[in-house]
CSV table of C-alpha atoms in Angstrom, one decimal:
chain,number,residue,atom,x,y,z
A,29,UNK,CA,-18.7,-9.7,233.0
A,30,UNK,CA,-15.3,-10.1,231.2
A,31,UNK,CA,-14.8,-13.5,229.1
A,32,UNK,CA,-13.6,-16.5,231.1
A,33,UNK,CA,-9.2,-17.0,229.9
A,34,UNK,CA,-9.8,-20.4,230.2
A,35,UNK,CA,-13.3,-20.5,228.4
A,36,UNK,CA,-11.0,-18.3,225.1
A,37,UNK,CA,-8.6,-20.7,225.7
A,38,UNK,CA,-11.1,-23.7,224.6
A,39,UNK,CA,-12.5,-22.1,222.0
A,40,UNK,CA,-9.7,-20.6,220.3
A,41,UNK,CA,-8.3,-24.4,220.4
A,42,UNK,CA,-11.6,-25.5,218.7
A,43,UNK,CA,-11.0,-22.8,215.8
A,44,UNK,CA,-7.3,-24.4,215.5
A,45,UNK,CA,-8.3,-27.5,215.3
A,46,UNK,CA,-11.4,-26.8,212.7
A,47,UNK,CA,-8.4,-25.6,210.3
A,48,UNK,CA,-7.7,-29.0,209.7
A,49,UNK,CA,-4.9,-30.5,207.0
A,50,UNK,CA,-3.0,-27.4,207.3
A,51,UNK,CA,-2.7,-27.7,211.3
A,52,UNK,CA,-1.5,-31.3,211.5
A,53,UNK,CA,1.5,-32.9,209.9
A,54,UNK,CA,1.0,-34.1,206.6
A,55,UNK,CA,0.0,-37.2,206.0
A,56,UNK,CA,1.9,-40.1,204.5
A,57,UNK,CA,1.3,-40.3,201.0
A,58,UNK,CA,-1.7,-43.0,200.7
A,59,UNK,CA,-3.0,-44.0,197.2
A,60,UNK,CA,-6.7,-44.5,198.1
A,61,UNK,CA,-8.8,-44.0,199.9
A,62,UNK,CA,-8.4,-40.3,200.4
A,63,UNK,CA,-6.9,-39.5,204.4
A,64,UNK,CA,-9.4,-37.8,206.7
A,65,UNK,CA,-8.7,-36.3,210.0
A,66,UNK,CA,-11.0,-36.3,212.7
A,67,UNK,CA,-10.3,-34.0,216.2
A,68,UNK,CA,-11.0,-34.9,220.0
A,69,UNK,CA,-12.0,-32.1,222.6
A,70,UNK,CA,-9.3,-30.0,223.6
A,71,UNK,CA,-8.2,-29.4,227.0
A,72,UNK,CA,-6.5,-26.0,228.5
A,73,UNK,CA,-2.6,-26.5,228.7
A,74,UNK,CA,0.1,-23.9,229.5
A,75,UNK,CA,-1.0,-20.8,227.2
A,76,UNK,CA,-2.6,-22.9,224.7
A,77,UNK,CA,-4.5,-26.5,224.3
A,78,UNK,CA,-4.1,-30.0,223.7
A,79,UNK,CA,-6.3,-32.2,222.0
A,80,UNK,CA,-6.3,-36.0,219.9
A,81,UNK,CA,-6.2,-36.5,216.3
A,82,UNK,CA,-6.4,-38.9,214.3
A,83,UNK,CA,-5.7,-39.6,210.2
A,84,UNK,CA,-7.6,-42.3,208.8
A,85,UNK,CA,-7.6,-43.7,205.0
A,86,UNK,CA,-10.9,-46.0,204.7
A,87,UNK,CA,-10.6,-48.1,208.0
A,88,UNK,CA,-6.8,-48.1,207.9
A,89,UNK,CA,-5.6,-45.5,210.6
A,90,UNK,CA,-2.4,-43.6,209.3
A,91,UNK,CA,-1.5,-41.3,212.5
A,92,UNK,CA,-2.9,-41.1,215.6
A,93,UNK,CA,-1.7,-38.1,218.0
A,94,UNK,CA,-2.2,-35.7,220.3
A,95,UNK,CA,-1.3,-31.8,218.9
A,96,UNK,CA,-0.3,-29.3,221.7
A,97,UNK,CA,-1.4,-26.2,220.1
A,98,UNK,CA,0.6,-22.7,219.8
A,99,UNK,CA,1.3,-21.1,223.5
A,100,UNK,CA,1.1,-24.8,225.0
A,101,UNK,CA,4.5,-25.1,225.9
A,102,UNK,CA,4.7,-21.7,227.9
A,103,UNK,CA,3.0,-21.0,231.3
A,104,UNK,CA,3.0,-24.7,232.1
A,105,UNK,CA,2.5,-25.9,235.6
A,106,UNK,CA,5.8,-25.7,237.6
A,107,UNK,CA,4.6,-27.6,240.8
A,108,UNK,CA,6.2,-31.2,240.9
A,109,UNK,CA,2.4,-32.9,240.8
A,110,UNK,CA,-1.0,-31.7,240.5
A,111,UNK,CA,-2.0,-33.8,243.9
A,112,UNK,CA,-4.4,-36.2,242.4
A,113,UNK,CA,-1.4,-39.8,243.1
A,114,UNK,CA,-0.5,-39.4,246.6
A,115,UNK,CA,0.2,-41.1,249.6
A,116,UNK,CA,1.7,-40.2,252.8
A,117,UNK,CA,4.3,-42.9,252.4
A,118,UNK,CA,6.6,-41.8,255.5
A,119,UNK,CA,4.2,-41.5,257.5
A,120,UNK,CA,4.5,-37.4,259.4
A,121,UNK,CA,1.0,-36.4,258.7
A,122,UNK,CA,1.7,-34.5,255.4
A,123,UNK,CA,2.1,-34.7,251.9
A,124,UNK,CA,5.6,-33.8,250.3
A,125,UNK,CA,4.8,-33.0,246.6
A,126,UNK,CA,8.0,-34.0,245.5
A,127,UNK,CA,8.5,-37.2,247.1
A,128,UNK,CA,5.0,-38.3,248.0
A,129,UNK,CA,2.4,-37.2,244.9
A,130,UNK,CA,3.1,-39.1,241.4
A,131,UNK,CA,1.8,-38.3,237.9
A,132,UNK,CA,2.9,-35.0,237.4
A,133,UNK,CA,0.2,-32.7,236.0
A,134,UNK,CA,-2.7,-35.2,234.0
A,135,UNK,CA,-4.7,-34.0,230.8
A,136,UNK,CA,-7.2,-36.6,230.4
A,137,UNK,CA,-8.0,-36.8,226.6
A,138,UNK,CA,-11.0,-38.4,224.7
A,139,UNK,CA,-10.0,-39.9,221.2
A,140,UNK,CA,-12.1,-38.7,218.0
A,141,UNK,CA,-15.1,-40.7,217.5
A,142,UNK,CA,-13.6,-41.5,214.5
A,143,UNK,CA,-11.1,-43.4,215.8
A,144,UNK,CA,-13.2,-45.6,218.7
A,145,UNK,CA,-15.6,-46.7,216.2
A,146,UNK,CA,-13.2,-47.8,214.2
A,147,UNK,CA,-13.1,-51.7,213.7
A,148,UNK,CA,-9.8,-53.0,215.2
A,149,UNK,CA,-9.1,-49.9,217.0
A,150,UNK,CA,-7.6,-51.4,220.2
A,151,UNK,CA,-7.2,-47.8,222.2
A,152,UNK,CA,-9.5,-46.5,224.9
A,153,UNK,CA,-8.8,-43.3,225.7
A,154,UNK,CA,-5.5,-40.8,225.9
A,155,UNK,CA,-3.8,-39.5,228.7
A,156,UNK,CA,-1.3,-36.5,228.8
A,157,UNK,CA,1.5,-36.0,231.4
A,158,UNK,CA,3.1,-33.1,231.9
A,159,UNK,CA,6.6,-33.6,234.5
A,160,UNK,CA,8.0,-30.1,235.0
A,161,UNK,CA,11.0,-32.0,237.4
A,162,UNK,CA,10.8,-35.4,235.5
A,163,UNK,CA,10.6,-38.4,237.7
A,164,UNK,CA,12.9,-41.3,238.1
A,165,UNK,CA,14.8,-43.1,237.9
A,166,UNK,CA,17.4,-40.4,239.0
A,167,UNK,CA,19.8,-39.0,236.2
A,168,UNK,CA,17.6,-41.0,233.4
A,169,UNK,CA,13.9,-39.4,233.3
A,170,UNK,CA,14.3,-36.6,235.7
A,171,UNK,CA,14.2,-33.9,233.1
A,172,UNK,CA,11.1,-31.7,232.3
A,173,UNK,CA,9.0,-34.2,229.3
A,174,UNK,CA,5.5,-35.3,228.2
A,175,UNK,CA,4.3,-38.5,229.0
A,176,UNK,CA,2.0,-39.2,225.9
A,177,UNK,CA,-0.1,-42.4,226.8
A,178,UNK,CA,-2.4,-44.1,224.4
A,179,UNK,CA,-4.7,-46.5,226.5
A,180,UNK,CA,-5.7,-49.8,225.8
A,181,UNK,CA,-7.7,-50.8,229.1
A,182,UNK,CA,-10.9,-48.0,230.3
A,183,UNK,CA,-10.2,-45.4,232.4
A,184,UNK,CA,-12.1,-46.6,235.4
A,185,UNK,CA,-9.3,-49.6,235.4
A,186,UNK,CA,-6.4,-47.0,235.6
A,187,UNK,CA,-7.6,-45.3,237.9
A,188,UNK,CA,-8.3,-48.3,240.2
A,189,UNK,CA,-4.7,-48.6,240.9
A,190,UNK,CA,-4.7,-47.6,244.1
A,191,UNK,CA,-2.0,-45.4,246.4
A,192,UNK,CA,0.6,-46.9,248.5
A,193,UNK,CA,3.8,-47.3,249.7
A,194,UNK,CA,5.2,-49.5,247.1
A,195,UNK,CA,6.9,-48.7,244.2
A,196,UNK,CA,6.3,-45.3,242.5
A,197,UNK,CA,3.4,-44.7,245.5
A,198,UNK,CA,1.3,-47.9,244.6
A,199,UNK,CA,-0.4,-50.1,246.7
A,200,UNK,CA,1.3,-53.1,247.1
A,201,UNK,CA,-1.0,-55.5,246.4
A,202,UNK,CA,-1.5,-53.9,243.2
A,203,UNK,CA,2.3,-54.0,242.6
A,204,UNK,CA,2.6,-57.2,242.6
A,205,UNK,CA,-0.1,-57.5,240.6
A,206,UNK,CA,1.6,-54.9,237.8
A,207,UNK,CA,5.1,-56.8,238.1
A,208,UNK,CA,3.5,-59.8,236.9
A,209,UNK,CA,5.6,-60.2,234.4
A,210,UNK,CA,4.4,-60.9,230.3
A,211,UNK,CA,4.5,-63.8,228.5
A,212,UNK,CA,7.8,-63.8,226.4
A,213,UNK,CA,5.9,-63.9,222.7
A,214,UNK,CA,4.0,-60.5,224.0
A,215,UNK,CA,7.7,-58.9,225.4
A,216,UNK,CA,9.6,-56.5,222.6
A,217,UNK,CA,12.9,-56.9,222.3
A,218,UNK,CA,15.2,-55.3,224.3
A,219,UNK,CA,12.2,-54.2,226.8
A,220,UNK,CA,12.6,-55.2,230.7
A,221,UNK,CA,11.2,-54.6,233.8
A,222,UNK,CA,12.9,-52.4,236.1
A,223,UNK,CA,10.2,-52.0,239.0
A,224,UNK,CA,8.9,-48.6,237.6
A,225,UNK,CA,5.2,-49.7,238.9
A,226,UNK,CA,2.8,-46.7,239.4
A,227,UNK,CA,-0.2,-45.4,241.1
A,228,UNK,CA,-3.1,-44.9,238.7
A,229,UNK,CA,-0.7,-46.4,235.9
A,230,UNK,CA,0.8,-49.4,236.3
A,231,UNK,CA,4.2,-50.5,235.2
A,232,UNK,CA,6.4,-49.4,233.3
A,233,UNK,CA,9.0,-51.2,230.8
A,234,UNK,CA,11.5,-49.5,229.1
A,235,UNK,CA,14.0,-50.3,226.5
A,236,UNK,CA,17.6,-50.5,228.2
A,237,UNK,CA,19.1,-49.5,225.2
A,238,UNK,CA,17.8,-45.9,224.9
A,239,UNK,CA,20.3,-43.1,225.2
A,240,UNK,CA,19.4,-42.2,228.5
A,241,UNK,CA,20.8,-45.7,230.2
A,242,UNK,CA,24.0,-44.6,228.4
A,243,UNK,CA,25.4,-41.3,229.8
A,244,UNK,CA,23.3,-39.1,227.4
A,245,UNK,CA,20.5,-36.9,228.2
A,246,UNK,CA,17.0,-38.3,227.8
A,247,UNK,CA,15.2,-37.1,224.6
A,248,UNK,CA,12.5,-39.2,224.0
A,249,UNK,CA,11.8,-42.8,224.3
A,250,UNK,CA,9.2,-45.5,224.0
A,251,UNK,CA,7.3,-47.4,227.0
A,252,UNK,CA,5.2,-50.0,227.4
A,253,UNK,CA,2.8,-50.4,229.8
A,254,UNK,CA,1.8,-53.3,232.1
A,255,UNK,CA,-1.0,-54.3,234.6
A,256,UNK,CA,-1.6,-58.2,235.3
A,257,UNK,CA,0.4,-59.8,232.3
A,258,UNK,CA,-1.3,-57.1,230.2
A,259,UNK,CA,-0.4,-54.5,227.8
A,260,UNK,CA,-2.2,-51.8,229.0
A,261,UNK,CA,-1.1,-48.7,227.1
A,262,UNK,CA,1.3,-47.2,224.5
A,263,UNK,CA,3.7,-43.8,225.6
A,264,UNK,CA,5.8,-42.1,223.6
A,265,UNK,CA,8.0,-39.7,226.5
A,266,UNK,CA,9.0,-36.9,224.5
A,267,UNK,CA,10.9,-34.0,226.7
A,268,UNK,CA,10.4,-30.8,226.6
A,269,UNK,CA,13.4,-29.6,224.7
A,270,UNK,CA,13.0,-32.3,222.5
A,271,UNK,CA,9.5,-30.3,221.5
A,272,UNK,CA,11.0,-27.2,221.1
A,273,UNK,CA,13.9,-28.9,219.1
A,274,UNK,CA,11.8,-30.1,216.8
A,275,UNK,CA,11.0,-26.8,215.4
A,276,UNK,CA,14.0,-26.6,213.6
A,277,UNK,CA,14.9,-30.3,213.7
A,278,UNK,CA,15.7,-32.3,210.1
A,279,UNK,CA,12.7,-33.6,208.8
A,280,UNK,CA,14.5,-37.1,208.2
A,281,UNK,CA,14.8,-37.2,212.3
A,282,UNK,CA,11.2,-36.9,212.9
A,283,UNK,CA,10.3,-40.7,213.5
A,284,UNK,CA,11.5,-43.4,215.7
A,285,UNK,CA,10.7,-47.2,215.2
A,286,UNK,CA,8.6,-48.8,218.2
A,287,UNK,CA,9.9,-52.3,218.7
A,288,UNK,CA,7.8,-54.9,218.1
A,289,UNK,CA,6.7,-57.7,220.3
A,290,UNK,CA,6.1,-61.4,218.5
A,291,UNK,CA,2.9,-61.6,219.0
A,292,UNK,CA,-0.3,-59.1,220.7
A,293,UNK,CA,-2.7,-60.4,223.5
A,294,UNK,CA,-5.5,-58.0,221.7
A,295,UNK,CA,-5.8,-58.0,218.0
A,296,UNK,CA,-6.3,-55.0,216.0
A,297,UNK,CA,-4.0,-51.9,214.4
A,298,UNK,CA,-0.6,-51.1,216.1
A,299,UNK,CA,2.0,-48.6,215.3
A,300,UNK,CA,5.2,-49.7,214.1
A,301,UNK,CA,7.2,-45.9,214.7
A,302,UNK,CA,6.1,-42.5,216.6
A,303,UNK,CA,6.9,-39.5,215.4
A,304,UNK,CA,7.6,-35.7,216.9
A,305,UNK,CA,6.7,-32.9,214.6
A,306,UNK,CA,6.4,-28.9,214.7
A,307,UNK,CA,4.4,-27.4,211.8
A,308,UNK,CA,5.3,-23.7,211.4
A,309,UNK,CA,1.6,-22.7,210.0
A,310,UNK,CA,-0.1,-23.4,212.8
A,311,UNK,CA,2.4,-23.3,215.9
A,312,UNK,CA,1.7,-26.7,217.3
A,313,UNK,CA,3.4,-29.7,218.4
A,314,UNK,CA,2.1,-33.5,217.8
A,315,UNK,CA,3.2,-36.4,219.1
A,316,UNK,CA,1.9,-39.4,217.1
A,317,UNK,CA,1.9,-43.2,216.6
A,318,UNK,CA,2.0,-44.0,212.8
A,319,UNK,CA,3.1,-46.8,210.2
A,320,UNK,CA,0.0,-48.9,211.5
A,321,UNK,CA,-0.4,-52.9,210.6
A,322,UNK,CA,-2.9,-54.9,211.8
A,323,UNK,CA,-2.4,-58.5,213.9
A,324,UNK,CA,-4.9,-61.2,214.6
């Protein structure tokens, strides 16, 4: 019986990933302890893989990302949604993919082991989105991207956000419920509610000064997630030219800060920039939270 493309697929991702300094992006220079980079199971994506990674000096985390490894970018779903988020919201008897399913195309990623027994460590779990039309709002996000989402509630939560006709497809109980808005001293600066609640997400607040809300075309951004007052998860949107830029993009460029609020609900480590690299040796693409400090 000839091999299984997808079962290749896996394992040439586990071989990439085994290759390890040379495959990720350099770490920052750290004095001691030494940096050590543990991997999470990859996933099939496009004509390649994705996994998590993660760069830890002693109990200090230094990056934390997920790598989309050489071929990932090509072959990639081009059906608006994979079908999991949808709901019939006009009410005909059929699903439209394009108006009625939400969440693109998900990648459910586990975090090294490394990283969730790490003291502090207040992520859960990843979750990649891939949006081969974008999503709204119109004219802002609706360009083919990566949602990159780094958790901080379990998976069994985010997925009890249930369908409806509210919002982007959520129930509307559980709207309200994501709307709620957060106490000022956990808010970033320049972050606001615009309504963007979501099935098996929650809400979504963005920074009104990004390029995008300004005439230019969307890049990448960063958005917090909300679900009852709650920070629930961290995304770096990155699009998809932006990936491809970055293989001959300056170096200098590579990083973005992530604003900080005043104060987190949830002590522990949190990133203070994200960062979108290509690394020539090995082909792949990572998307990664760095510059970590710690809050009580």
């Amino acid at each position: 019986m000839p091999p299984n493309p997808r079962t290749q697929t896996v394992r040439r991702a586990l071989a990439a990933a085994a290759l390890a300094a040379a495959l990720l992006p350099a770490a920052p220079a750290v004095a001691a302890p030494q940096v050590r980079t543990s991997y999470g199971r990859p996933v099939p994506l496009g004509e390649g893989a994705a996994h998590t990674y993660v760069q830890l000096a002693g109990d200090r985390p230094v990056a934390i990302g997920v790598a989309l490894t050489r071929g990932a970018l090509d072959g990639l779903p081009t059906e608006p949604a994979d079908g999991k988020h949808c709901f019939d919201r006009d009410g005909d008897g059929t699903i439209d993919p394009m108006k009625e399913c939400a969440g693109g195309h998900e990648y459910p990623l586990q975090l090294p082991d490394a990283l969730r027994r790490l003291p502090g460590s207040p992520l859960t779990f990843a979750l990649l989105d891939w949006d081969p039309a974008g999503h709204g709002p119109p004219h802002v996000y609706d360009h083919p991207h990566f949602d990159v989402h780094f958790y901080l509630q379990s998976d069994a939560e985010r997925q009890a956000i249930r369908p409806g006709p509210c919002g982007i497809l959520i129930n509307c109980d559980d709207y309200a419920t994501a709307t709620r808005p957060l106490p000022a001293q956990y808010l970033p600066a320049d972050y606001s509610d615009k309504g963007l609640a979501q099935v098996a997400m929650g809400n979504h607040l963005t920074d009104l000064t990004g390029e995008e809300w300004h005439g230019h075309a969307f890049s990448r951004t960063f958005v917090y997630g909300v679900y009852d007052a709650r920070i629930t998860f961290l995304e770096p949107m990155v699009a998809l030219s932006d990936l491809r830029a970055a293989e001959s993009g300056d170096p200098a460029a590579e990083c973005r800060p992530v604003k900080q609020p005043s104060a987190w609900q949830q002590p522990g480590w949190y990133p203070r920039q994200y960062c979108v690299r290509h690394r020539p040796e090995s082909g792949e693409y990572t998307v990664s939270l760095e510059d970590f400090a710690r809050h009580a």
